[in-house]
GROMACS .gro file of C-alpha atoms in nm:
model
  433
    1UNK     CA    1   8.062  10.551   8.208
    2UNK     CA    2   7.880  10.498   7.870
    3UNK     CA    3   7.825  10.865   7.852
    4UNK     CA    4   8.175  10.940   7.920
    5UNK     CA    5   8.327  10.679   7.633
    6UNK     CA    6   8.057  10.814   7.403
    7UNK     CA    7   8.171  11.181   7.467
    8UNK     CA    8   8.549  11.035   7.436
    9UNK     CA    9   8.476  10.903   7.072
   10UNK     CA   10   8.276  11.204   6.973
   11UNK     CA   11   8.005  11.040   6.916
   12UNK     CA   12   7.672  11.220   7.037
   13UNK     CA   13   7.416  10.949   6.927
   14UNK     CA   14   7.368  10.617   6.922
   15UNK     CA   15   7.208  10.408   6.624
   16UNK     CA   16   6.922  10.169   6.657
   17UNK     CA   17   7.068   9.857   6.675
   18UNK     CA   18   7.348  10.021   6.921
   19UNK     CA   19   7.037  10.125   7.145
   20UNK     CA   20   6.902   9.805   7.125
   21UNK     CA   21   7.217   9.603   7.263
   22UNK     CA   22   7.289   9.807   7.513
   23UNK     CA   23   6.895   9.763   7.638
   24UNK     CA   24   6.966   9.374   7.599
   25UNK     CA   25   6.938   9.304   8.004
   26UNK     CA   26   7.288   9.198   8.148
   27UNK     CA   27   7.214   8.839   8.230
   28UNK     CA   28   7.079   8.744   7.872
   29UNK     CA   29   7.265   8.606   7.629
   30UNK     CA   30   7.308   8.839   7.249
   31UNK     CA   31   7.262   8.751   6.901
   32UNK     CA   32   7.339   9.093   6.665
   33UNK     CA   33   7.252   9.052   6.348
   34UNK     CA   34   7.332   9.322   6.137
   35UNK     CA   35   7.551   9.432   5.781
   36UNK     CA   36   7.914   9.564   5.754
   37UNK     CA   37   7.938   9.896   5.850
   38UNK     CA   38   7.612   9.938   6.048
   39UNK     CA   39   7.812   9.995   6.388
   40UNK     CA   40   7.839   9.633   6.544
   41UNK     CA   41   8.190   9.735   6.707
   42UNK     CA   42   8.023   9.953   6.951
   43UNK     CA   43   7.705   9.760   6.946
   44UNK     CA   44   7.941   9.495   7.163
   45UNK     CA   45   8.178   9.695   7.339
   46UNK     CA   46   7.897   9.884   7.534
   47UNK     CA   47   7.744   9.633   7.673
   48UNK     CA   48   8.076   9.512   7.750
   49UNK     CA   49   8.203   9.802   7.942
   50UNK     CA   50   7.889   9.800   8.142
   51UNK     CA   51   7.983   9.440   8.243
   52UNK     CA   52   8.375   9.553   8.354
   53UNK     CA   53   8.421   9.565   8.757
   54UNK     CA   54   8.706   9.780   8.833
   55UNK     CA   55   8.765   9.571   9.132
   56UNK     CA   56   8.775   9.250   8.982
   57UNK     CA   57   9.141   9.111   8.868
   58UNK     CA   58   9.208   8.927   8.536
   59UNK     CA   59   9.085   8.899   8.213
   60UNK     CA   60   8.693   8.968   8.236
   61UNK     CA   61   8.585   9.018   7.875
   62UNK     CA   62   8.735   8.793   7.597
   63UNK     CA   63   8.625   8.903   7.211
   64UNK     CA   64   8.729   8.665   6.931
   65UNK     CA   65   8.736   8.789   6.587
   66UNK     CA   66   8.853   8.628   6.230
   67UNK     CA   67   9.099   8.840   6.152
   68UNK     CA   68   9.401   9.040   6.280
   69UNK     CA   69   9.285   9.353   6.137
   70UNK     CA   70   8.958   9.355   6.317
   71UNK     CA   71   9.149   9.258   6.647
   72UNK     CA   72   9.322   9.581   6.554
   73UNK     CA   73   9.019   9.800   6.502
   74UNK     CA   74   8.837   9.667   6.785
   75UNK     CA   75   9.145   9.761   7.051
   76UNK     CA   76   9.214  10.094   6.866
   77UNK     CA   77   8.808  10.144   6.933
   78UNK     CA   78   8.782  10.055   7.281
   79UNK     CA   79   9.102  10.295   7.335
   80UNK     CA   80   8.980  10.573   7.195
   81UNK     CA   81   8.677  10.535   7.457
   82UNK     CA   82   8.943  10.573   7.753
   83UNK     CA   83   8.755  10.386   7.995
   84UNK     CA   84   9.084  10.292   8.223
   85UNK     CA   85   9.023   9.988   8.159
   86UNK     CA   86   9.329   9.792   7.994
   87UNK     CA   87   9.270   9.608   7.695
   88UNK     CA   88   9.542   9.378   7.502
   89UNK     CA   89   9.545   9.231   7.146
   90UNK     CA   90   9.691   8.905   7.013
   91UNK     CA   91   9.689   8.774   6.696
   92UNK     CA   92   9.870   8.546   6.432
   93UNK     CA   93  10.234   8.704   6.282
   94UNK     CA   94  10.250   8.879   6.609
   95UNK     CA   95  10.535   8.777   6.839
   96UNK     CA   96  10.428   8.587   7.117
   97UNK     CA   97  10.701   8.709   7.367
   98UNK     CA   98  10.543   9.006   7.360
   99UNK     CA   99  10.190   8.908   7.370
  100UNK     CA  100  10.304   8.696   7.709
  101UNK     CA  101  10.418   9.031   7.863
  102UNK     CA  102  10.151   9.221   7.824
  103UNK     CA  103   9.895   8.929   7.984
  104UNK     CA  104  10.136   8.903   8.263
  105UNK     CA  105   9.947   9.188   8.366
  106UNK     CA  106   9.596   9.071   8.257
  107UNK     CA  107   9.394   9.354   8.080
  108UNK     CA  108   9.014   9.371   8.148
  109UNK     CA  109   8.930   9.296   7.793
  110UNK     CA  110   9.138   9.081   7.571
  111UNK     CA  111   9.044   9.070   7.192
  112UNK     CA  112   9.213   8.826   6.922
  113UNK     CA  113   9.190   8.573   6.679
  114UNK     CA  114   9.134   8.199   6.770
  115UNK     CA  115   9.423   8.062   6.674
  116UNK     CA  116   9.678   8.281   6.917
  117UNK     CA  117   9.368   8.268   7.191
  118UNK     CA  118   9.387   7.889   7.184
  119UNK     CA  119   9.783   7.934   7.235
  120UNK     CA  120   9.730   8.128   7.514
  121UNK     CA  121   9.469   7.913   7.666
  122UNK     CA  122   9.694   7.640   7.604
  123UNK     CA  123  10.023   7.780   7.769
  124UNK     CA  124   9.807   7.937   8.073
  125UNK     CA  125   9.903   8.301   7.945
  126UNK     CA  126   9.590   8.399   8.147
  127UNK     CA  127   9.369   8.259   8.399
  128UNK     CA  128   9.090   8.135   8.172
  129UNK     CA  129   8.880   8.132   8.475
  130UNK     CA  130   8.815   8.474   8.505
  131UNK     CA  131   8.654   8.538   8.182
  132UNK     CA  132   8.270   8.652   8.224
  133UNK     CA  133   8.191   8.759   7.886
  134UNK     CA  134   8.241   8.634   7.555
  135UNK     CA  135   8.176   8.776   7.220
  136UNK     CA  136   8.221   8.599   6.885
  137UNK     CA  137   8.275   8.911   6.656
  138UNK     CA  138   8.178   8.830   6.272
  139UNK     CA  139   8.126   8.468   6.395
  140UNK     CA  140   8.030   8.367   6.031
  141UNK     CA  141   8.331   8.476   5.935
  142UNK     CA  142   8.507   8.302   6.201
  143UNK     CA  143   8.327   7.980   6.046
  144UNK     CA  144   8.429   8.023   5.673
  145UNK     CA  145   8.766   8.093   5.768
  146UNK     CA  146   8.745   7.732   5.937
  147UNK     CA  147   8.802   7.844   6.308
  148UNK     CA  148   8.556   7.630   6.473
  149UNK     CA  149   8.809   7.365   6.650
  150UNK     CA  150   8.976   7.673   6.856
  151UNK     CA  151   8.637   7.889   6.954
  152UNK     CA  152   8.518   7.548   7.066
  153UNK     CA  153   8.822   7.459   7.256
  154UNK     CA  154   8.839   7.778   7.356
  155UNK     CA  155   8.504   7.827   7.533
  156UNK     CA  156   8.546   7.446   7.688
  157UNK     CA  157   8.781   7.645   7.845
  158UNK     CA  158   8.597   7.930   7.993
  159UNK     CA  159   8.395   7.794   8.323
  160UNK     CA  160   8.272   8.126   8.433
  161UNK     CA  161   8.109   8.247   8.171
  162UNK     CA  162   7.746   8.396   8.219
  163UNK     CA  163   7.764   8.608   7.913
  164UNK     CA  164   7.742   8.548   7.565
  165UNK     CA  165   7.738   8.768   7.247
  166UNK     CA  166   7.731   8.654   6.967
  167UNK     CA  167   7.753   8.873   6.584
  168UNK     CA  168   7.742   8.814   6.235
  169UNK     CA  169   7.648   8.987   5.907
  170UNK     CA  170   7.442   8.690   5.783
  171UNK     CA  171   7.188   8.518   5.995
  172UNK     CA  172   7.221   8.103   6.009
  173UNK     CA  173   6.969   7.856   6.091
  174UNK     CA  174   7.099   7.724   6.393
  175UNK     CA  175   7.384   7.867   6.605
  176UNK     CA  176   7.620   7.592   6.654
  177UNK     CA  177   7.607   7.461   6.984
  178UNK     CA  178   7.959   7.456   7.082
  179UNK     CA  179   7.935   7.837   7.135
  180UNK     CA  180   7.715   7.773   7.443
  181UNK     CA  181   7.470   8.038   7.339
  182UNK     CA  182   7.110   7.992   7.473
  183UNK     CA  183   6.771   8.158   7.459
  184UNK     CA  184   6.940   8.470   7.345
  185UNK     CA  185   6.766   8.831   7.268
  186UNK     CA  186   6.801   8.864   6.894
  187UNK     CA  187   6.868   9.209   6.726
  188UNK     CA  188   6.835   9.171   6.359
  189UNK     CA  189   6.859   9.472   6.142
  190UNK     CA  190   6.966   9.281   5.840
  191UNK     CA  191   6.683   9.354   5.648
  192UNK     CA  192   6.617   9.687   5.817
  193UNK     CA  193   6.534  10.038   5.604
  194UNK     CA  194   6.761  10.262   5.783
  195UNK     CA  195   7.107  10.117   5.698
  196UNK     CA  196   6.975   9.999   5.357
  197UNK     CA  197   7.238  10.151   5.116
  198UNK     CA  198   7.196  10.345   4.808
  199UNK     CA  199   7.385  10.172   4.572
  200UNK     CA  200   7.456  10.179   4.249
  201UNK     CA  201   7.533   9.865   4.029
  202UNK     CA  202   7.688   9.877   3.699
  203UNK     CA  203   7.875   9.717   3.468
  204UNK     CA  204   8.159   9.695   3.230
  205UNK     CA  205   8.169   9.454   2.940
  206UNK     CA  206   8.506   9.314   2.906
  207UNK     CA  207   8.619   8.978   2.699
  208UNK     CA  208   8.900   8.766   2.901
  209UNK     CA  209   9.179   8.878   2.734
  210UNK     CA  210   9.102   9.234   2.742
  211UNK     CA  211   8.989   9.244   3.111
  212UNK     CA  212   9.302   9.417   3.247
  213UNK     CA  213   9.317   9.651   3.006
  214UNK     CA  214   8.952   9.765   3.048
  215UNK     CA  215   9.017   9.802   3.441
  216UNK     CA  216   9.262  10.024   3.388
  217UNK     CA  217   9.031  10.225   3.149
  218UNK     CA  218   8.781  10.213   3.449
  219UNK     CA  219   8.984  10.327   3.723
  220UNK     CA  220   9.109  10.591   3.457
  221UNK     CA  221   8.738  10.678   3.493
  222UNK     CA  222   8.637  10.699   3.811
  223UNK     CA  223   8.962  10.900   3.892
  224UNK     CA  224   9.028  11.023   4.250
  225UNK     CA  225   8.738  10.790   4.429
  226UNK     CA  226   8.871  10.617   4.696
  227UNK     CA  227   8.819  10.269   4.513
  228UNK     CA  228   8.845   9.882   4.643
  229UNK     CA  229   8.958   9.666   4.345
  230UNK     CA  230   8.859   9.273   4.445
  231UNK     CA  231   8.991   8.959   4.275
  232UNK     CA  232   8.896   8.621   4.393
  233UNK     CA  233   9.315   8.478   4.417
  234UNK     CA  234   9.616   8.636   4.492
  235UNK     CA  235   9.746   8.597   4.167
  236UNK     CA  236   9.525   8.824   4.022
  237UNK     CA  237   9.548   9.108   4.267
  238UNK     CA  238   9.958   9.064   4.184
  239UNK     CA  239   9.914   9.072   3.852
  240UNK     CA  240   9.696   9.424   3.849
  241UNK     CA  241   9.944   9.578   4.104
  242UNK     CA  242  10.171   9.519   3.817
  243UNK     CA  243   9.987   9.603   3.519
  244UNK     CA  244   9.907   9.973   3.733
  245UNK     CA  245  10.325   9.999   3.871
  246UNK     CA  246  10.388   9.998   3.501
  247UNK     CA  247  10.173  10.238   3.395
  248UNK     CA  248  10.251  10.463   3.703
  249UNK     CA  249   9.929  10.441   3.879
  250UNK     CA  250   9.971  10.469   4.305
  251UNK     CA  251   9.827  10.212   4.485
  252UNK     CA  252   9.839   9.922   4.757
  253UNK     CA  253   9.801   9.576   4.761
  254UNK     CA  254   9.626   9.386   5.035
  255UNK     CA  255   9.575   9.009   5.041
  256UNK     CA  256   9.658   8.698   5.309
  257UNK     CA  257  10.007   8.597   5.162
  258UNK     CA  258  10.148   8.899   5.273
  259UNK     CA  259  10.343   8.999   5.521
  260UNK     CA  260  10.128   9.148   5.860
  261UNK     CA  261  10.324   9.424   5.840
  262UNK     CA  262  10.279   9.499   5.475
  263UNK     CA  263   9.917   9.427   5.492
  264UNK     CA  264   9.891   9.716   5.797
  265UNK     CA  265  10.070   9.942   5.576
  266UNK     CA  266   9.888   9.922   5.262
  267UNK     CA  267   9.582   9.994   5.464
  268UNK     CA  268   9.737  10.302   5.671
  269UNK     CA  269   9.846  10.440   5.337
  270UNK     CA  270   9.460  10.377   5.215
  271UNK     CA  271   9.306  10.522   5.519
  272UNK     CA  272   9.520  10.847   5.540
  273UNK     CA  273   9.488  10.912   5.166
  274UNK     CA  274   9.818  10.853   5.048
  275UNK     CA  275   9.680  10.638   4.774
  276UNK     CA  276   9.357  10.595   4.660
  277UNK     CA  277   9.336  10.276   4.475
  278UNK     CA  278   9.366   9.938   4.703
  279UNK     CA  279   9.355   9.605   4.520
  280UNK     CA  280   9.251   9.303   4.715
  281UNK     CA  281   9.167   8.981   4.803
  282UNK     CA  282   8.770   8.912   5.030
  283UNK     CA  283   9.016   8.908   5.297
  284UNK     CA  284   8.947   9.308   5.263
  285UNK     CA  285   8.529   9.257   5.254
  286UNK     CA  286   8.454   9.323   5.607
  287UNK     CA  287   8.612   9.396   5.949
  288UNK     CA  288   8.856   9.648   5.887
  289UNK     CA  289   8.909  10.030   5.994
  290UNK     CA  290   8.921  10.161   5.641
  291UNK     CA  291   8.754  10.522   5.518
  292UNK     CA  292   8.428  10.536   5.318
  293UNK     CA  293   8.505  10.394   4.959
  294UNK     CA  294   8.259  10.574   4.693
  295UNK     CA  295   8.399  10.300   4.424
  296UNK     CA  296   8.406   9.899   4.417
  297UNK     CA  297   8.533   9.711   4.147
  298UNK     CA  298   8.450   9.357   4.121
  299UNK     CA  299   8.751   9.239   3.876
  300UNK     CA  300   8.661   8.889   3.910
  301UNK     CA  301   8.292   8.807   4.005
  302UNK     CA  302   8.238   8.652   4.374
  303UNK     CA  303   8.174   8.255   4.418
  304UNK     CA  304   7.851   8.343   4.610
  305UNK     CA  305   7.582   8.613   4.689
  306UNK     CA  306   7.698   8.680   5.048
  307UNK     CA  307   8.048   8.740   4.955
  308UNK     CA  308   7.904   8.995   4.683
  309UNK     CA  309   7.721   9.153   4.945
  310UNK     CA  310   8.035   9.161   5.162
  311UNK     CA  311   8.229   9.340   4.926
  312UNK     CA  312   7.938   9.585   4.835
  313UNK     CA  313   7.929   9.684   5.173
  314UNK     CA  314   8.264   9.836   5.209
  315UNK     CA  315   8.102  10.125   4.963
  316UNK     CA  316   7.763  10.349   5.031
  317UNK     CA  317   7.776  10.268   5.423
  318UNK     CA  318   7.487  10.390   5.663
  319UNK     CA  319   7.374  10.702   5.469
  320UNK     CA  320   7.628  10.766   5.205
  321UNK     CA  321   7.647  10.732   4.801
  322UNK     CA  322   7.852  10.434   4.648
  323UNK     CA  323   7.891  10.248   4.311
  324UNK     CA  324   7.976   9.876   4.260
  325UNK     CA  325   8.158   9.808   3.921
  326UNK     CA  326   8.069   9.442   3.781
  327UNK     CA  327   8.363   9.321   3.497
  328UNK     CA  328   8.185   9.065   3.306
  329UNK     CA  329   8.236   8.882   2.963
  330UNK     CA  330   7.951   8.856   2.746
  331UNK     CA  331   7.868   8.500   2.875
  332UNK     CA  332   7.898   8.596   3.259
  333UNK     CA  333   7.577   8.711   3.455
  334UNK     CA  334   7.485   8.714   3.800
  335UNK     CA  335   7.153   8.503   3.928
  336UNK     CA  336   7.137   8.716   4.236
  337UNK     CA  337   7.079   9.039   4.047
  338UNK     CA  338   6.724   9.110   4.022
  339UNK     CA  339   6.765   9.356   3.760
  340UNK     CA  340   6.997   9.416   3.498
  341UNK     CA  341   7.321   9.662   3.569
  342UNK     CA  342   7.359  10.030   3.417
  343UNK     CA  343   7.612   9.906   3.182
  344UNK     CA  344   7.922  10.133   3.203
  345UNK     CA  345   8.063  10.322   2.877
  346UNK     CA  346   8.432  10.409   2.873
  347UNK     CA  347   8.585  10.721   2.716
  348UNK     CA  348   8.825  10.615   2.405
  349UNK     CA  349   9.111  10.762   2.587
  350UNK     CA  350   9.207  10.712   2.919
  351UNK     CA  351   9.364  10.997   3.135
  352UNK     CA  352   9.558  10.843   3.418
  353UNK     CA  353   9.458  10.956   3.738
  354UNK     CA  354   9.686  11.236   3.952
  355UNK     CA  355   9.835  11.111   4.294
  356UNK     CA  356   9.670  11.185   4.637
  357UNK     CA  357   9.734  11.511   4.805
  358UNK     CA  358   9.883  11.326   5.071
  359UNK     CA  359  10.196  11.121   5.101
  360UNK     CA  360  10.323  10.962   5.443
  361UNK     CA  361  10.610  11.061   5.706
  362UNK     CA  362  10.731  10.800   5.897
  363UNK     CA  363  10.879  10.847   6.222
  364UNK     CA  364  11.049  10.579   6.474
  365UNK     CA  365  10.876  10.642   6.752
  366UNK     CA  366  10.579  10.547   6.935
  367UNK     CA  367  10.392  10.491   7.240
  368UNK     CA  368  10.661  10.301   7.377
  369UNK     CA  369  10.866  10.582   7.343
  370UNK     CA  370  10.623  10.783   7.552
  371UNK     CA  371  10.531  10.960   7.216
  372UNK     CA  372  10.149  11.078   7.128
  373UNK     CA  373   9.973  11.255   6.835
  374UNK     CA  374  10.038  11.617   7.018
  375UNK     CA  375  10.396  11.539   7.006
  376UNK     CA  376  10.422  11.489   6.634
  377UNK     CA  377  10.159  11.775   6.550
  378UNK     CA  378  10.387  12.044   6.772
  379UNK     CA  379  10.740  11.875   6.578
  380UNK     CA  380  10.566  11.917   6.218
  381UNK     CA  381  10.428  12.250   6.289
  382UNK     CA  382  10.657  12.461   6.466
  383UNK     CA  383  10.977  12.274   6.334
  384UNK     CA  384  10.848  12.116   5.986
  385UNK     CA  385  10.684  12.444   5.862
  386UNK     CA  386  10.348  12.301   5.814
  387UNK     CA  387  10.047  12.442   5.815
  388UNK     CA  388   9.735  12.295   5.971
  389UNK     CA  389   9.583  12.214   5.679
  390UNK     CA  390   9.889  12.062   5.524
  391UNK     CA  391   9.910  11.799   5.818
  392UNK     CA  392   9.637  11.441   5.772
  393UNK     CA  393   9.581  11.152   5.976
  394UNK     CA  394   9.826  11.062   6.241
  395UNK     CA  395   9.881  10.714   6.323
  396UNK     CA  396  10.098  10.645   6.627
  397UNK     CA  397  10.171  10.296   6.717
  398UNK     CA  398  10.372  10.081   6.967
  399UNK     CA  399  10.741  10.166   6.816
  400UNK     CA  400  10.638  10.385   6.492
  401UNK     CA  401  10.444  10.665   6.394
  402UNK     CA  402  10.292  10.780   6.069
  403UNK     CA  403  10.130  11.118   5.951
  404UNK     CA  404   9.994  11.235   5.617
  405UNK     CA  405  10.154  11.501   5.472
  406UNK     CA  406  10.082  11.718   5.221
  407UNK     CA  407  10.251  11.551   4.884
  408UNK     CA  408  10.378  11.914   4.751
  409UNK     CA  409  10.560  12.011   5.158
  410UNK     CA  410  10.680  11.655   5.257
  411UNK     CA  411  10.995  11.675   5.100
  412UNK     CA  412  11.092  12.017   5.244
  413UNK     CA  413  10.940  11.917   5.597
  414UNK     CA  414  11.165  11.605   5.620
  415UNK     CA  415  11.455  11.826   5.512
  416UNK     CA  416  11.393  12.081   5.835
  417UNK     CA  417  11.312  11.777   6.098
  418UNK     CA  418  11.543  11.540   5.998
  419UNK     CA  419  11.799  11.597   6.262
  420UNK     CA  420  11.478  11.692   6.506
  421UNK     CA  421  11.482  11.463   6.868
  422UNK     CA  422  11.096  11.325   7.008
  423UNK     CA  423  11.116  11.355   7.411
  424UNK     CA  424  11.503  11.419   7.335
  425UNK     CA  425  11.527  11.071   7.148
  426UNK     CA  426  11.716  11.111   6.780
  427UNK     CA  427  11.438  10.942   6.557
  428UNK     CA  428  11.453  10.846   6.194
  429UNK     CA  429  11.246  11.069   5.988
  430UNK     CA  430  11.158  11.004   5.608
  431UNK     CA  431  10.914  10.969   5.333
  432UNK     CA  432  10.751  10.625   5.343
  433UNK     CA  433  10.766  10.412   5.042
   0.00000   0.00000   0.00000
C-alpha cells in the first residue's frame, strides 16, 4: 500500500528521516524531530496508513495540528495518496454543520486543530473510542499558540490509544506529560547535513522612518522572486499592503485577523503564481502548502531565534538556493548571527516589478458538483482556446474551482466560456480579484 500512495504522489524516493519513521516498529511510540520543509507530512502519514484496517469502523487515526492551513495541507496530502481510505478535516471558521455531516460517516483519519477537535469530542461527533493513533503535528507550535488545555483534554479522551507520534521543528527538554508519550524512538535530523540549507543572509540598512520606503526599493530589487515579506503585527503587514496598492505593486496579504476564506485565497493566488509578493504575519512561518520562495524579507526583526529560523525556512528548502533580507536601523543587530550579514546596496532608482504571467479563473464548481481537474482542463482547452502551456495550477475544491491562466489569454478565455455548463450545470466564470 505504501508503494502504491508513493507511486500516487509521484514520488519515487523517500528521504532519510521518511525512511526512518516508517522503520519506527508499529507498537513504539514517535518523536520526529526535524526543520520546516524537510518532509515531516509524509514522515507521519506513512506510518499512519500502515496502521489503517480496512475492516475496522470509525475514526482510527486522529492528527492535531496548530493551524487550519496545515489541517488543509495534510488532508489535500493524504488525498493525493488515494489510499480509499476516507479522511475529514475540521477546523476553526469552518461551519460546524458541515463538519457534523461528514463524521456521521466517520473517516479513517481525521486531522484538525484542537480547538474544533475538543468540540467534537465534546458533542460526541465521533466515537472517541476508536481512535488508535495519535499524532501531534508541529506540537511546539501547538504549545506557543497556547493549545495545551484541548490536546490534553483531548487525549483524556482517547482510551484506546496504543500509538503515539509526536513532531516538532525544535526539540524541548521534556515532552509534556499530558501527551501520554513514553519511551519513544527519536528521529532527530535537526542538526543533520543533508537538509542543511544554503542560505544567504543579508542586509539592508534602513532608519525608522525610511523603512517602508527602502522595502519597496528592495522588492523593486529582487523583482520577480517569489518573496515572503514578514512583520511581527498586523498593523504593519496592513500598512505595506497599502504603501505597495498605491504604488501598483500585486500582492497578497496573509495574517490571523483575516477572514479563513481570504487567508486561503491569498495563498492560492501565491501558490499558482498569480502574484508573487505575499506579506505576512509568523502565522505564515511554517505549516503551509506554499511553493519554494527564493526571497525572505524580514521587515521587522523576530522576538526570538527560533521564530527567525522559522521564517528562514520557508526559503532555500531541502536542496535549493534562498536569500533572507534583514531591515535593520543602525542600532539594531541580531545576537544569534554568528557573523555579520552581506549588507545589501540598492540601485538609486527603483523599477517596479511587472505582474506574474498568471492571473486566476474562478469557477463555481467543485467536487460537490461532481467536478475534477480533467473537467476544467477539457472546458479551457477545447472551449477557452488555451493552449497547454497557457493553462497553471488547478485548484478544485468542495463548491469552487480555481486555475491559473495565462495573464495576456484570461480575458479572451472568460469571454468564450462564459455561457459554458460543467456536467450540464450553468457555472459562474470570471477573473478573480
Amino acid at each position: 500500500m505504501i508503494k502504491k500512495a508513493l507511486e500516487n504522489l509521484n514520488i519515487t524516493a523517500l528521504n532519510q528521516m521518511q525512511n526512518a519513521a516508517l522503520n519506527v516498529p508499529k507498537q513504539s511510540d514517535m518523536v520526529v524531530l526535524a526543520p520546516t520543509g524537510s518532509g515531516k507530512t509524509l514522515g507521519f502519514l506513512l506510518p499512519v496508513l500502515n496502521l489503517l484496517d480496512k475492516d475496522r469502523a470509525g475514526v482510527q487515526a486522529l492528527v492535531l495540528v496548530p493551524s487550519r492551513e496545515l489541517a488543509l495541507q495534510i488532508e489535500k496530502v493524504f488525498r493525493g495518496m488515494a489510499t480509499g481510505f476516507k479522511i475529514s478535516c475540521c477546523y476553526g471558521g469552518h461551519p460546524t454543520r458541515i463538519e457534523k455531516n461528514s463524521l456521521s460517516q466517520p473517516p479513517a483519519v481525521l486531522v484538525g486543530t484542537p480547538g474544533r477537535i475538543a468540540y467534537h469530542v465534546r458533542h460526541e461527533s465521533f466515537d472517541a473510542l476508536t481512535v488508535q493513533t495519535l499524532v501531534l503535528d508541529e506540537f511546539d507550535k501547538a504549545l506557543e499558540f497556547g493549545f495545551q488545555e484541548d490536546m490534553a483534554y483531548i487525549i483524556r479522551s482517547l482510551p484506546g490509544l496504543n500509538k503515539r507520534i509526536l513532531t516538532s521543528a525544535t526539540k524541548m527538554d521534556d515532552i509534556p506529560s499530558f501527551t501520554g508519550v513514553k519511551n519513544p524512538v527519536e528521529i532527530d535530523f535537526l542538526k543533520d547535513a543533508v537538509i542543511k540549507p544554503d542560505l544567504k543572509i543579508k542586509a539592508v540598512m534602513a532608519d525608522a522612518e525610511d523603512k517602508l520606503s527602502i522595502l519597496f526599493a528592495l522588492i523593486c530589487k529582487i523583482g520577480s522572486k517569489a518573496t515572503l515579506v514578514f512583520c511581527n503585527h498586523r498593523e504593519a503587514v496592513d500598512r505595506i499592503s497599502e504603501l505597495l496598492h498605491y504604488m501598483g505593486l500585486t500582492h497578497g496579504v496573509f495574517h490571523g485577523g483575516m477572514e479563513q476564506e481570504d487567508r486561503e485565497h491569498a495563498l492560492l493566488k501565491f501558490r499558482n503564481g498569480s502574484n508573487r509578493i505575499l506579506v505576512t504575519t509568523d502565522l505564515a512561518s511554517r505549516g503551509l502548502d506554499i511553493p519554494e520562495i527564493e526571497a525572505v524579507i524580514h521587515y521587522q526583526l523576530p522576538h526570538n531565534e527560533e521564530a527567525f529560523t522559522h521564517r528562514n525556512g520557508r526559503t532555500a528548502r531541502m536542496h535549493a538556493k534562498g536569500t533572507a533580507y534583514l531591515i535593520l536601523s543602525p542600532d539594531e543587530s541580531l545576537p544569534y548571527l554568528t557573523k555579520k550579514p552581506e549588507i545589501e546596496t540598492l540601485p538609486e532608482k527603483n523599477i517596479t516589478p511587472k505582474p506574474t504571467d498568471w492571473e486566476t479563473l474562478y469557477i463555481s464548481a467543485g467536487k460537490k458538483d461532481k467536478v475534477n481537474k480533467v473537467d476544467i482542463v477539457g472546458l479551457l482547452l477545447q472551449k477557452g482556446g488555451l493552449q497547454k502551456d497557457e493553462l497553471g495550477l488547478i485548484e478544485v475544491r468542495d463548491h469552487e474551482s480555481y486555475a491559473a491562466v495565462k495573464r495576456n489569454r484570461i480575458e479572451q478565455a472568460v469571454q468564450k466560456i462564459k455561457n459554458e455548463k460543467l456536467k450540464n450545470k450553468k457555472v459562474k466564470i470570471e477573473v478573480s480579484r
